[in-house]
Amino acid sequence: MTSYLGVIGGSGLYQIDGLQHPEWVTVDTPWGAPSDQILTGMLGDTYMAFLPRHGRGHVHSPSTVPYRANIDALKRIGATDIVSVSACGSFREDMAPGDFVIVDQFIDRTFAREKSFFGQGCVAHVSVAHPTCPRLGAACAEAARAAGVTVHDSGTYLAMEGPQFSTLAESKMYRDSWGADVIGMTNMPEAKLAREAELCYASVAMITDYDSWHPDHGEVDVTQIIATLLGNAGKARDMVARLPALLGSEDRGPCQHGCDRALEHAILTAPD
Ligand code: ADE
């Protein structure tokens, strides 16, 4: 199977540079409409699909993003790999605003979202012990470094419901007791759903702030986040543009990490 790269862009990533034959297409799903139309096209020999997570014009809040429809729409269009790009706060001094973190673990504190494709008529329990695809994450790290970004190869992402930012007590608890490295509002249930859909998933956290724990930095606010994002948007687009060459357009066979076979031993309901 060749890679068909789906990119879910968060705040700060709204387009793909150099896309050939670009076309916005409407995709319907049994889970409703995705956040927006999907921009399809080719980069070199690689099929690409880009979905703005919050919709053009930023109309979906983290709690109202139609996560199931987004993942299903990308699967229906043919995506094999999903790279999720999102703005995040940092709990680590050395993960500074402007750096990118290749997330490989999550703590899911969201509570007001549909989190599974399963449960009515068909029950499945997939493993998300290792929720991201190492091959795809490594490609993102290499592409981001080539784009001039300081990259951290691993990190634990605390997914919060929002839309408010954390209290100081929460921020300190996530950092000191729970060992989280970055915080954001959107990667869950996205990562869980990608696994249920048997898609390779990598998450690139673009650090915009130190949340509220850092004694030398003020409280986080949207103006600060947008200023850092604007500085970084070009690098995020550069990273995406470099991915096809790294992923290759040749047949890559089954995923070495089993992402594309996640349901093999996961379905409990007896077949009809
Ligand atoms: N997105 C960007 N910065 C964030 C923060 N500090 N908390 C949650 N989501 C964020």
XYZ file of N, CA and C and ligand atoms in Angstrom:
826
model
N 0.845 -1.190 0.000
C 0.000 0.000 0.000
C 0.889 1.253 0.000
N 0.563 2.243 -0.837
C 1.328 3.495 -0.808
C 0.691 4.439 0.212
N 1.502 5.396 0.696
C 0.995 6.339 1.694
C 0.056 7.348 1.036
N -1.069 7.595 1.652
C -1.960 8.700 1.294
C -2.024 9.529 2.561
N -1.452 10.717 2.497
C -1.225 11.496 3.706
C -2.373 12.463 4.001
N -3.007 12.249 5.125
C -4.023 13.181 5.609
C -3.395 14.093 6.657
N -3.675 15.375 6.566
C -3.153 16.323 7.549
C -4.337 17.017 8.201
N -4.382 16.951 9.535
C -5.399 17.706 10.264
C -4.686 18.918 10.842
N -5.064 20.082 10.365
C -4.378 21.307 10.786
C -5.173 22.014 11.858
N -4.472 22.411 12.911
C -5.133 23.166 13.972
C -4.915 24.641 13.747
N -5.042 25.387 14.830
C -4.807 26.824 14.739
C -3.404 27.023 14.170
N -3.271 27.870 13.175
C -1.948 28.185 12.646
C -1.576 27.407 11.399
N -2.279 26.343 11.082
C -1.960 25.621 9.840
C -3.246 25.500 9.034
N -3.344 26.309 8.008
C -4.592 26.396 7.255
C -4.431 26.037 5.781
N -3.240 25.640 5.365
C -3.057 25.315 3.946
C -1.837 24.419 3.759
N -1.711 23.856 2.550
C -0.526 23.062 2.216
C 0.169 23.750 1.052
N 1.458 24.061 1.243
C 2.199 24.740 0.178
C 2.510 23.776 -0.965
N 2.412 24.256 -2.184
C 2.865 23.495 -3.349
C 1.928 22.370 -3.760
N 0.708 22.355 -3.245
C -0.222 21.271 -3.573
C -0.638 21.367 -5.050
N -0.480 20.245 -5.776
C -0.894 20.249 -7.191
C -2.326 19.734 -7.303
N -3.054 20.219 -8.266
C -4.460 19.864 -8.523
C -5.317 20.044 -7.270
N -5.207 21.178 -6.579
C -5.981 21.342 -5.343
C -7.480 21.423 -5.616
N -8.232 20.745 -4.755
C -9.695 20.763 -4.901
C -10.317 20.565 -3.521
N -11.235 21.457 -3.157
C -11.977 21.265 -1.903
C -13.142 20.323 -2.180
N -13.186 19.185 -1.479
C -14.265 18.223 -1.742
C -15.124 18.045 -0.494
N -16.411 17.795 -0.733
C -17.340 17.561 0.369
C -17.422 16.066 0.612
N -17.248 15.652 1.852
C -17.339 14.224 2.186
C -18.409 14.053 3.250
N -19.377 13.190 2.981
C -20.416 12.897 3.979
C -20.044 11.632 4.729
N -20.440 11.557 5.981
C -20.157 10.351 6.763
C -21.393 10.006 7.594
N -21.480 8.750 8.058
C -22.616 8.394 8.936
C -22.554 9.126 10.274
N -21.446 9.787 10.549
C -21.266 10.497 11.828
C -21.536 11.978 11.665
N -22.071 12.358 10.516
C -22.346 13.761 10.242
C -21.258 14.363 9.369
N -21.299 15.675 9.261
C -20.338 16.367 8.392
C -19.033 16.594 9.154
N -17.898 16.460 8.455
C -16.635 16.835 9.091
C -16.556 18.348 9.345
N -15.459 18.774 9.948
C -15.312 20.197 10.314
C -15.445 21.121 9.115
N -15.087 20.616 7.934
C -15.091 21.460 6.735
C -14.979 20.528 5.530
N -14.973 21.105 4.350
C -14.592 20.327 3.168
C -13.132 19.909 3.332
N -12.710 18.942 2.529
C -11.328 18.479 2.602
C -10.595 18.934 1.341
N -9.420 19.518 1.547
C -8.608 19.963 0.415
C -7.759 18.778 -0.053
N -7.993 18.332 -1.280
C -7.224 17.199 -1.805
C -6.273 17.683 -2.899
N -5.266 16.877 -3.167
C -4.311 17.216 -4.221
C -3.122 16.278 -4.141
N -2.053 16.646 -4.830
C -0.849 15.807 -4.845
C 0.352 16.671 -4.500
N 1.262 16.084 -3.746
C 2.582 16.684 -3.547
C 3.562 15.684 -4.119
N 4.177 16.018 -5.247
C 4.984 15.016 -5.938
C 4.081 13.864 -6.326
N 4.484 12.636 -5.928
C 3.688 11.445 -6.279
C 2.710 11.050 -5.171
N 2.623 11.874 -4.142
C 1.831 11.465 -2.975
C 0.479 12.162 -2.927
N -0.567 11.371 -2.735
C -1.901 11.936 -2.542
C -1.953 12.579 -1.171
N -2.560 13.767 -1.120
C -2.660 14.505 0.140
C -4.107 14.921 0.384
N -4.474 14.978 1.654
C -5.790 15.494 2.027
C -5.592 16.368 3.257
N -6.140 17.578 3.216
C -5.965 18.502 4.332
C -7.328 18.888 4.894
N -7.452 18.739 6.205
C -8.720 19.095 6.861
C -8.442 20.109 7.973
N -9.017 21.310 7.863
C -8.854 22.277 8.958
C -9.718 21.842 10.149
N -9.073 21.495 11.254
C -9.788 20.880 12.389
C -10.937 21.743 12.898
N -10.703 23.044 12.940
C -11.738 23.939 13.492
C -12.626 24.529 12.394
N -12.403 24.109 11.141
C -13.152 24.657 10.016
C -12.540 25.977 9.584
N -12.732 26.302 8.280
C -12.238 27.598 7.830
C -13.023 28.689 8.565
N -12.331 29.651 9.102
C -12.995 30.691 9.899
C -13.042 30.324 11.379
N -12.478 29.164 11.739
C -12.393 28.703 13.141
C -13.770 28.715 13.807
N -14.655 27.871 13.300
C -16.032 27.874 13.805
C -16.327 26.772 14.824
N -15.441 25.766 14.940
C -15.666 24.689 15.915
C -14.735 24.865 17.107
N -15.295 24.837 18.309
C -14.458 24.862 19.512
C -13.937 23.444 19.734
N -12.923 23.256 20.591
C -12.398 21.899 20.802
C -13.493 20.898 21.184
N -14.505 21.332 21.913
C -15.565 20.394 22.329
C -16.566 20.094 21.219
N -16.658 20.961 20.219
C -17.667 20.725 19.171
C -17.057 20.244 17.848
N -15.744 20.078 17.799
C -15.137 19.498 16.590
C -15.763 18.111 16.365
N -16.244 17.817 15.162
C -16.841 16.497 14.906
C -15.742 15.451 14.644
N -15.142 14.978 15.728
C -13.943 14.133 15.610
C -14.214 12.851 14.821
N -15.369 12.217 15.094
C -15.645 10.946 14.382
C -15.801 11.191 12.886
N -16.539 12.241 12.543
C -16.729 12.535 11.114
C -15.386 12.889 10.458
N -14.540 13.598 11.178
C -13.245 13.990 10.588
C -12.391 12.770 10.251
N -12.276 11.853 11.222
C -11.437 10.671 10.974
C -12.079 9.789 9.901
N -13.395 9.615 9.986
C -14.065 8.765 8.999
C -13.953 9.369 7.593
N -14.088 10.694 7.489
C -14.014 11.342 6.168
C -12.620 11.135 5.562
N -11.593 11.257 6.388
C -10.228 11.057 5.861
C -10.030 9.607 5.437
N -10.585 8.680 6.210
C -10.483 7.252 5.849
C -11.223 6.992 4.525
N -12.426 7.569 4.405
C -13.221 7.345 3.192
C -12.524 7.891 1.956
N -11.820 9.002 2.124
C -11.167 9.619 0.968
C -9.934 8.800 0.552
N -9.466 7.943 1.466
C -8.356 7.048 1.117
C -7.105 7.228 1.945
N -7.145 8.141 2.936
C -5.934 8.390 3.728
C -5.506 7.116 4.459
N -4.179 6.909 4.488
C -3.598 5.792 5.250
C -2.891 6.325 6.490
N -2.402 7.561 6.389
C -1.605 8.172 7.449
C -2.230 9.515 7.813
N -2.293 9.792 9.105
C -2.799 11.111 9.516
C -1.740 11.804 10.364
N -1.376 12.999 9.939
C -0.497 13.841 10.747
C -1.362 14.955 11.324
N -1.395 14.988 12.646
C -2.202 15.975 13.347
C -1.279 17.071 13.862
N -1.586 18.304 13.503
C -0.750 19.433 13.929
C -1.607 20.327 14.817
N -1.077 20.663 15.998
C -1.897 21.481 16.892
C -1.037 22.355 17.800
N -1.626 23.443 18.246
C -0.960 24.342 19.188
C -1.080 23.764 20.591
N -0.004 23.862 21.366
C -0.021 23.281 22.719
C 0.725 24.168 23.689
N 0.363 24.043 24.961
C 1.149 24.646 26.027
C 2.220 23.660 26.467
N 3.267 24.178 27.134
C 4.372 23.312 27.567
C 4.492 23.290 29.085
N 4.806 22.107 29.618
C 5.084 21.966 31.048
C 6.580 21.851 31.319
N 7.388 21.938 30.288
C 8.836 21.739 30.460
C 9.588 22.982 30.003
N 10.504 23.395 30.861
C 11.336 24.566 30.541
C 11.990 24.416 29.165
N 12.522 23.191 28.890
C 13.288 23.019 27.640
C 12.394 22.791 26.427
N 11.099 22.633 26.619
C 10.187 22.575 25.467
C 9.617 23.984 25.326
N 10.329 24.805 24.603
C 10.058 26.246 24.617
C 9.092 26.642 23.502
N 8.404 27.775 23.675
C 7.564 28.271 22.582
C 8.349 28.342 21.274
N 7.753 27.815 20.228
C 8.422 27.732 18.919
C 8.922 26.328 18.622
N 9.171 25.510 19.687
C 9.618 24.133 19.460
C 8.432 23.248 19.050
N 8.753 22.123 18.401
C 7.734 21.113 18.093
C 8.020 19.858 18.928
N 6.966 19.208 19.398
C 7.108 17.956 20.147
C 6.369 16.857 19.387
N 7.059 15.732 19.146
C 6.401 14.583 18.522
C 5.773 13.788 19.662
N 4.474 13.951 19.804
C 3.758 13.343 20.935
C 3.682 11.828 20.746
N 3.952 11.085 21.824
C 3.796 9.620 21.698
C 2.964 9.015 22.826
N 2.524 9.837 23.773
C 1.619 9.339 24.806
C 0.577 10.417 25.122
N -0.547 9.968 25.647
C -1.628 10.898 25.989
C -2.195 10.581 27.362
N -2.649 11.616 28.050
C -3.534 11.455 29.202
C -4.829 12.159 28.796
N -5.906 11.390 28.769
C -7.164 11.917 28.225
C -8.064 12.401 29.354
N -8.183 13.720 29.494
C -9.059 14.300 30.516
C -10.305 14.920 29.880
N -10.556 14.619 28.608
C -11.758 15.172 27.977
C -12.963 14.354 28.428
N -14.136 15.012 28.434
C -15.318 14.285 28.931
C -16.593 14.612 28.159
N -16.550 15.542 27.228
C -17.801 15.942 26.576
C -17.742 15.685 25.074
N -17.191 14.530 24.684
C -17.016 14.237 23.257
C -17.343 12.771 22.974
N -17.811 12.491 21.791
C -17.989 11.101 21.366
C -16.610 10.527 21.073
N -16.301 9.383 21.691
C -14.913 8.902 21.630
C -14.715 7.605 20.876
N -15.788 7.012 20.355
C -15.613 5.714 19.708
C -16.568 5.569 18.530
N -16.147 4.772 17.538
C -17.045 4.385 16.445
C -17.889 3.189 16.867
N -17.530 2.577 17.987
C -18.171 1.318 18.384
C -19.071 1.533 19.591
N -19.972 0.549 19.809
C -20.802 0.611 21.009
C -22.252 0.311 20.727
N -22.724 0.570 19.496
C -24.111 0.250 19.190
C -24.120 -0.843 18.134
N -24.430 -2.048 18.548
C -24.498 -3.166 17.607
C -23.176 -3.863 17.417
N -22.099 -3.172 17.606
C -20.774 -3.774 17.457
C -19.862 -3.184 18.531
N -19.323 -4.077 19.367
C -18.476 -3.626 20.478
C -17.029 -4.018 20.187
N -16.143 -3.036 20.320
C -14.720 -3.314 20.078
C -13.886 -2.576 21.114
N -12.800 -3.202 21.519
C -11.863 -2.581 22.460
C -10.478 -2.628 21.828
N -10.047 -1.529 21.210
C -8.710 -1.532 20.604
C -7.672 -1.142 21.649
N -6.446 -1.571 21.438
C -5.354 -1.129 22.305
C -4.874 0.243 21.853
N -4.748 1.145 22.841
C -4.089 2.420 22.554
C -2.890 2.595 23.493
N -2.318 1.466 23.899
C -1.135 1.526 24.774
C -0.040 2.365 24.108
N 0.093 2.187 22.801
C 1.054 2.987 22.020
C 0.228 3.696 20.947
N -0.287 4.869 21.289
C -1.347 5.469 20.462
C -0.896 6.140 19.173
N 0.417 6.261 18.971
C 0.871 6.918 17.741
C 1.748 5.962 16.932
N 1.958 6.306 15.665
C 2.761 5.450 14.781
C 4.215 5.946 14.790
N 5.162 5.136 15.288
C 6.559 5.587 15.360
C 7.145 5.952 13.992
N 6.788 5.203 12.944
C 7.320 5.502 11.596
C 6.885 6.908 11.149
N 5.604 7.196 11.338
C 5.087 8.502 10.912
C 5.647 9.625 11.791
N 5.751 9.354 13.097
C 6.310 10.357 14.010
C 7.752 10.682 13.657
N 8.536 9.647 13.330
C 9.949 9.873 12.983
C 10.050 10.706 11.698
N 9.159 10.448 10.745
C 9.165 11.238 9.500
C 8.843 12.707 9.814
N 7.887 12.933 10.713
C 7.540 14.320 11.084
C 8.729 15.000 11.746
N 9.429 14.267 12.635
C 10.586 14.843 13.332
C 11.662 15.237 12.315
N 11.931 14.340 11.373
C 12.971 14.628 10.374
C 12.564 15.825 9.503
N 11.293 15.840 9.110
C 10.815 16.931 8.248
C 10.868 18.267 8.994
N 10.487 18.270 10.263
C 10.477 19.525 11.033
C 11.902 20.016 11.258
N 12.817 19.086 11.542
C 14.231 19.499 11.727
C 14.768 20.122 10.437
N 14.438 19.477 9.317
C 14.902 20.014 8.029
C 14.300 21.401 7.769
N 13.145 21.661 8.381
C 12.510 22.978 8.212
C 13.069 23.993 9.214
N 14.044 23.569 10.027
C 14.710 24.506 10.928
C 14.097 24.610 12.314
N 13.257 23.640 12.670
C 12.572 23.689 13.964
C 13.374 22.899 15.009
N 13.342 23.328 16.265
C 13.861 22.505 17.364
C 12.792 21.476 17.696
N 13.164 20.187 17.595
C 12.169 19.107 17.724
C 12.495 18.225 18.931
N 11.477 17.880 19.706
C 11.616 16.908 20.806
C 10.937 15.616 20.330
N 11.678 14.496 20.409
C 11.217 13.265 19.763
C 10.128 12.521 20.512
N 9.843 12.917 21.734
C 8.776 12.226 22.452
C 8.174 13.151 23.496
N 6.926 12.887 23.859
C 6.279 13.728 24.866
C 4.890 13.219 25.189
N 4.469 13.483 26.410
C 3.120 13.090 26.850
C 2.206 14.310 26.811
N 1.083 14.132 26.131
C 0.126 15.221 25.870
C -1.068 15.062 26.797
N -1.324 16.080 27.583
C -2.526 16.089 28.424
C -3.645 16.716 27.612
N -4.681 15.925 27.331
C -5.815 16.459 26.566
C -6.873 16.943 27.548
N -7.148 18.237 27.542
C -8.151 18.801 28.448
C -9.392 19.188 27.651
N -10.519 19.317 28.355
C -11.759 19.625 27.642
C -11.781 21.070 27.147
N -11.343 22.014 27.986
C -11.457 23.416 27.628
C -12.918 23.850 27.624
N -13.286 24.981 27.015
C -12.391 25.853 26.259
C -11.524 26.759 27.141
N -11.810 26.826 28.452
C -10.946 27.647 29.306
C -9.590 26.965 29.451
N -8.549 27.747 29.703
C -7.249 27.158 30.002
C -7.273 26.611 31.433
N -6.186 25.918 31.825
C -6.126 25.283 33.150
C -5.984 26.307 34.269
N -6.420 25.900 35.459
C -6.106 26.697 36.647
C -4.632 26.448 36.999
N -4.101 27.290 37.844
C -2.706 27.116 38.260
C -2.534 25.770 38.969
N -3.496 25.397 39.813
C -3.395 24.119 40.538
C -3.401 22.944 39.562
N -4.254 23.014 38.539
C -4.290 21.924 37.538
C -2.966 21.861 36.780
N -2.490 23.037 36.389
C -1.257 23.104 35.604
C -0.105 22.461 36.383
N -0.012 22.792 37.674
C 1.075 22.224 38.492
C 0.891 20.724 38.677
N -0.347 20.291 38.852
C -0.608 18.849 39.037
C -0.243 18.070 37.763
N -0.650 18.567 36.600
C -0.349 17.858 35.347
C 1.163 17.738 35.159
N 1.866 18.807 35.548
C 3.313 18.854 35.336
C 4.065 18.037 36.394
N 3.793 18.314 37.660
C 4.614 17.742 38.738
C 4.180 16.324 39.114
N 2.879 16.057 39.178
C 2.425 14.738 39.638
C 2.143 13.790 38.477
N 1.601 14.300 37.403
C 1.165 13.414 36.310
C 2.226 13.241 35.231
N 3.263 14.063 35.241
C 4.351 13.888 34.281
C 4.004 14.256 32.848
N 2.989 15.101 32.671
C 2.669 15.514 31.293
C 3.718 16.510 30.804
N 3.949 16.519 29.505
C 4.927 17.435 28.905
C 4.252 18.606 28.196
N 3.129 18.310 27.537
C 2.434 19.373 26.803
C 0.938 19.257 27.072
N 0.225 20.349 26.792
C -1.223 20.347 27.033
C -1.943 20.961 25.843
N -3.043 20.328 25.471
C -3.846 20.840 24.368
C -5.282 20.375 24.537
N -6.138 20.771 23.603
C -7.571 20.491 23.754
C -8.142 19.607 22.652
N -7.313 19.133 21.726
C -7.928 18.495 20.550
C -7.435 17.099 20.166
N -6.315 16.655 20.698
C -5.768 15.381 20.168
C -6.511 14.155 20.658
N -7.329 14.331 21.675
C -8.237 13.272 22.081
C -9.655 13.764 21.858
N -10.538 12.959 21.270
C -10.375 11.551 20.950
C -9.766 11.269 19.585
N -9.209 12.290 18.934
C -8.698 12.099 17.568
C -7.790 10.866 17.457
N -6.816 10.753 18.389
C -5.850 9.645 18.313
C -6.545 8.291 18.512
N -7.493 8.229 19.457
C -8.200 6.956 19.706
C -9.027 6.548 18.481
N -9.667 7.538 17.873
C -10.505 7.235 16.707
C -9.660 6.808 15.511
N -8.494 7.431 15.361
C -7.608 7.028 14.250
C -7.202 5.571 14.430
N -6.947 5.169 15.663
C -6.568 3.772 15.917
C -7.753 2.844 15.601
N -8.960 3.235 16.035
C -10.131 2.409 15.704
C -10.337 2.315 14.200
N -9.960 3.371 13.487
C -10.120 3.380 12.025
C -8.933 2.711 11.333
N -8.005 2.183 12.112
C -6.817 1.478 11.601
C -5.956 2.381 10.715
N -5.835 3.645 11.142
C -4.977 4.587 10.420
C -3.722 4.859 11.241
N -2.592 5.025 10.563
C -1.383 5.469 11.253
C -1.600 6.927 11.654
N -1.234 7.284 12.870
C -1.492 8.632 13.402
C -0.242 9.159 14.080
N 0.143 10.379 13.744
C 1.238 11.063 14.450
C 0.750 12.442 14.854
N 1.213 12.893 16.020
C 0.788 14.193 16.518
C 1.997 15.099 16.683
N 1.927 16.263 16.049
C 2.989 17.260 16.163
C 2.444 18.430 16.977
N 3.006 18.602 18.178
C 2.573 19.699 19.049
C 3.469 20.901 18.800
N 2.853 22.000 18.402
C 3.620 23.242 18.222
C 3.475 24.039 19.517
N 4.594 24.206 20.228
C 4.516 24.861 21.537
C 4.306 26.370 21.370
N 3.282 26.864 22.037
C 2.977 28.302 21.932
C 3.157 29.041 23.251
N 3.221 28.308 24.388
C 3.212 28.996 25.694
C 3.613 28.011 26.780
N 3.799 28.538 27.993
C 4.145 27.690 29.148
C 2.920 27.449 30.043
N 1.740 27.418 29.473
C 0.535 27.269 30.278
C 0.623 28.253 31.448
N 0.215 27.861 32.660
C 0.227 28.877 33.725
C 1.207 28.568 34.856
N 1.984 27.456 34.747
C 2.820 27.028 35.880
C 4.099 27.836 36.024
N 4.589 28.447 34.916
C 5.950 28.981 34.908
C 6.025 30.315 35.662
N 6.876 30.376 36.724
C 6.912 31.600 37.530
C 7.363 32.835 36.750
N 8.157 32.631 35.673
C 8.669 33.796 34.935
C 7.817 34.178 33.728
N 6.739 33.442 33.527
C 5.873 33.774 32.389
C 4.472 34.039 32.919
N 3.778 34.948 32.284
C 2.440 35.294 32.768
C 1.445 34.198 32.436
N 0.198 34.501 32.700
C -0.863 33.557 32.331
C -0.924 33.442 30.809
N -1.372 32.265 30.349
C -1.503 32.074 28.905
C -2.726 32.841 28.395
N -2.588 33.448 27.243
C -3.776 34.027 26.594
C -3.676 33.859 25.077
N -4.811 34.069 24.441
C -4.925 33.762 23.017
C -4.021 34.665 22.169
N -3.835 35.916 22.603
C -2.979 36.834 21.826
C -1.557 36.283 21.741
N -1.084 35.781 22.890
C 0.269 35.223 22.945
C 0.364 33.980 22.056
N -0.667 33.127 22.135
C -0.669 31.900 21.334
C -0.638 32.247 19.846
N -1.471 33.205 19.440
C -1.539 33.541 18.010
C -0.215 34.139 17.535
N 0.404 34.975 18.382
C 1.686 35.579 17.979
C 2.725 34.488 17.728
N 2.808 33.489 18.623
C 3.789 32.410 18.423
C 3.419 31.584 17.193
N 2.120 31.323 17.033
C 1.688 30.517 15.879
C 2.034 31.192 14.561
N 1.827 32.509 14.511
C 2.115 33.215 13.255
C 3.599 33.100 12.921
N 4.435 33.147 13.971
C 5.869 32.992 13.752
C 6.226 31.603 13.242
N 5.391 30.626 13.570
C 5.690 29.219 13.284
C 4.985 28.637 12.077
N 3.979 29.334 11.582
C 3.117 28.734 10.562
C 3.911 28.301 9.336
N 4.883 29.148 8.940
C 5.701 28.827 7.762
C 6.469 27.531 7.969
N 6.988 27.337 9.199
C 7.766 26.124 9.475
C 6.868 24.892 9.478
N 5.664 25.045 9.983
C 4.726 23.908 9.975
C 4.397 23.522 8.534
N 4.186 24.527 7.684
C 3.872 24.229 6.275
C 5.079 23.595 5.589
N 6.273 24.081 5.922
C 7.509 23.526 5.354
C 7.642 22.054 5.772
N 7.356 21.772 7.052
C 7.421 20.381 7.533
C 6.483 19.490 6.711
N 5.257 19.930 6.542
C 4.279 19.117 5.799
C 4.753 18.898 4.366
N 5.286 19.945 3.750
C 5.725 19.834 2.351
C 6.860 18.827 2.190
N 7.641 18.616 3.251
C 8.764 17.678 3.171
C 8.358 16.236 3.439
N 7.166 16.019 3.953
C 6.787 14.659 4.361
C 6.688 13.649 3.220
N 6.085 13.999 2.068
C 5.951 13.001 1.012
C 7.280 12.374 0.618
N 8.324 13.201 0.500
C 9.627 12.657 0.093
C 10.142 11.672 1.142
N 9.827 11.923 2.408
C 10.315 11.039 3.470
C 9.473 9.768 3.583
N 8.187 9.892 3.310
C 7.313 8.717 3.445
C 7.406 7.817 2.221
N 7.735 8.431 1.079
C 7.915 7.634 -0.134
C 6.594 7.306 -0.798
N 6.647 7.143 -2.112
C 5.418 6.830 -2.838
C 5.376 5.360 -3.246
N 6.421 4.612 -2.839
C 6.440 3.174 -3.155
C 5.524 2.426 -2.196
N 5.173 1.211 -2.569
C 4.379 0.353 -1.689
C 5.145 0.153 -0.371
N 4.512 0.482 0.735
C 5.215 0.343 2.016
C 4.763 -0.886 2.791
N 3.869 -1.653 2.209
C 3.422 -2.875 2.863
C 2.640 -2.555 4.122
N 2.325 -3.594 4.925
C 1.570 -3.355 6.162
C 2.392 -2.508 7.139
N 1.720 -1.755 7.990
C 2.423 -0.937 8.983
C 3.201 -1.862 9.922
N 4.499 -1.574 10.099
C 5.354 -2.397 10.974
C 4.842 -2.409 12.406
N 4.088 -1.394 12.764
C 3.644 -1.262 14.158
C 2.206 -1.726 14.337
N 1.598 -2.198 13.265
C 0.268 -2.803 13.369
C -0.888 -1.824 13.406
N -0.623 -0.529 13.138
C -1.719 0.453 13.200
C -2.872 0.066 12.269
N -2.524 -0.486 11.103
C -3.546 -0.798 10.097
C -4.252 -2.133 10.356
N -3.937 -2.776 11.497
C -4.595 -4.045 11.832
C -5.150 -4.013 13.253
N -5.437 -2.810 13.739
C -5.795 -2.628 15.153
C -7.051 -3.393 15.560
N -7.924 -3.638 14.601
C -9.196 -4.295 14.952
C -9.121 -5.823 14.926
N -7.963 -6.338 14.491
C -7.865 -7.793 14.288
C -8.299 -8.597 15.511
N -7.905 -8.159 16.687
C -8.257 -8.902 17.910
C -9.054 -8.027 18.862
N -9.863 -7.109 18.299
C -10.519 -6.111 19.159
C -12.038 -6.243 19.226
N -12.655 -6.969 18.259
C -14.123 -6.953 18.196
C -14.703 -8.087 19.038
N -15.630 -7.721 19.956
C -16.235 -8.687 20.884
C -17.545 -9.264 20.349
N -18.287 -8.450 19.603
C -19.606 -8.868 19.140
C -19.480 -10.011 18.135
N -20.324 -11.031 18.298
C -20.278 -12.168 17.375
C -20.737 -11.728 15.989
N -20.081 -12.248 14.923
C -20.531 -11.890 13.565
C -21.945 -12.437 13.309
N -22.730 -11.765 12.439
C -24.116 -12.221 12.111
C -24.071 -13.593 11.461
N -3.263 25.332 23.258
C -2.222 26.176 23.229
N -1.787 26.447 24.478
C -2.586 25.760 25.318
C -2.641 25.615 26.713
N -1.786 26.241 27.509
N -3.597 24.813 27.230
C -4.456 24.167 26.419
N -4.459 24.280 25.095
C -3.521 25.056 24.546
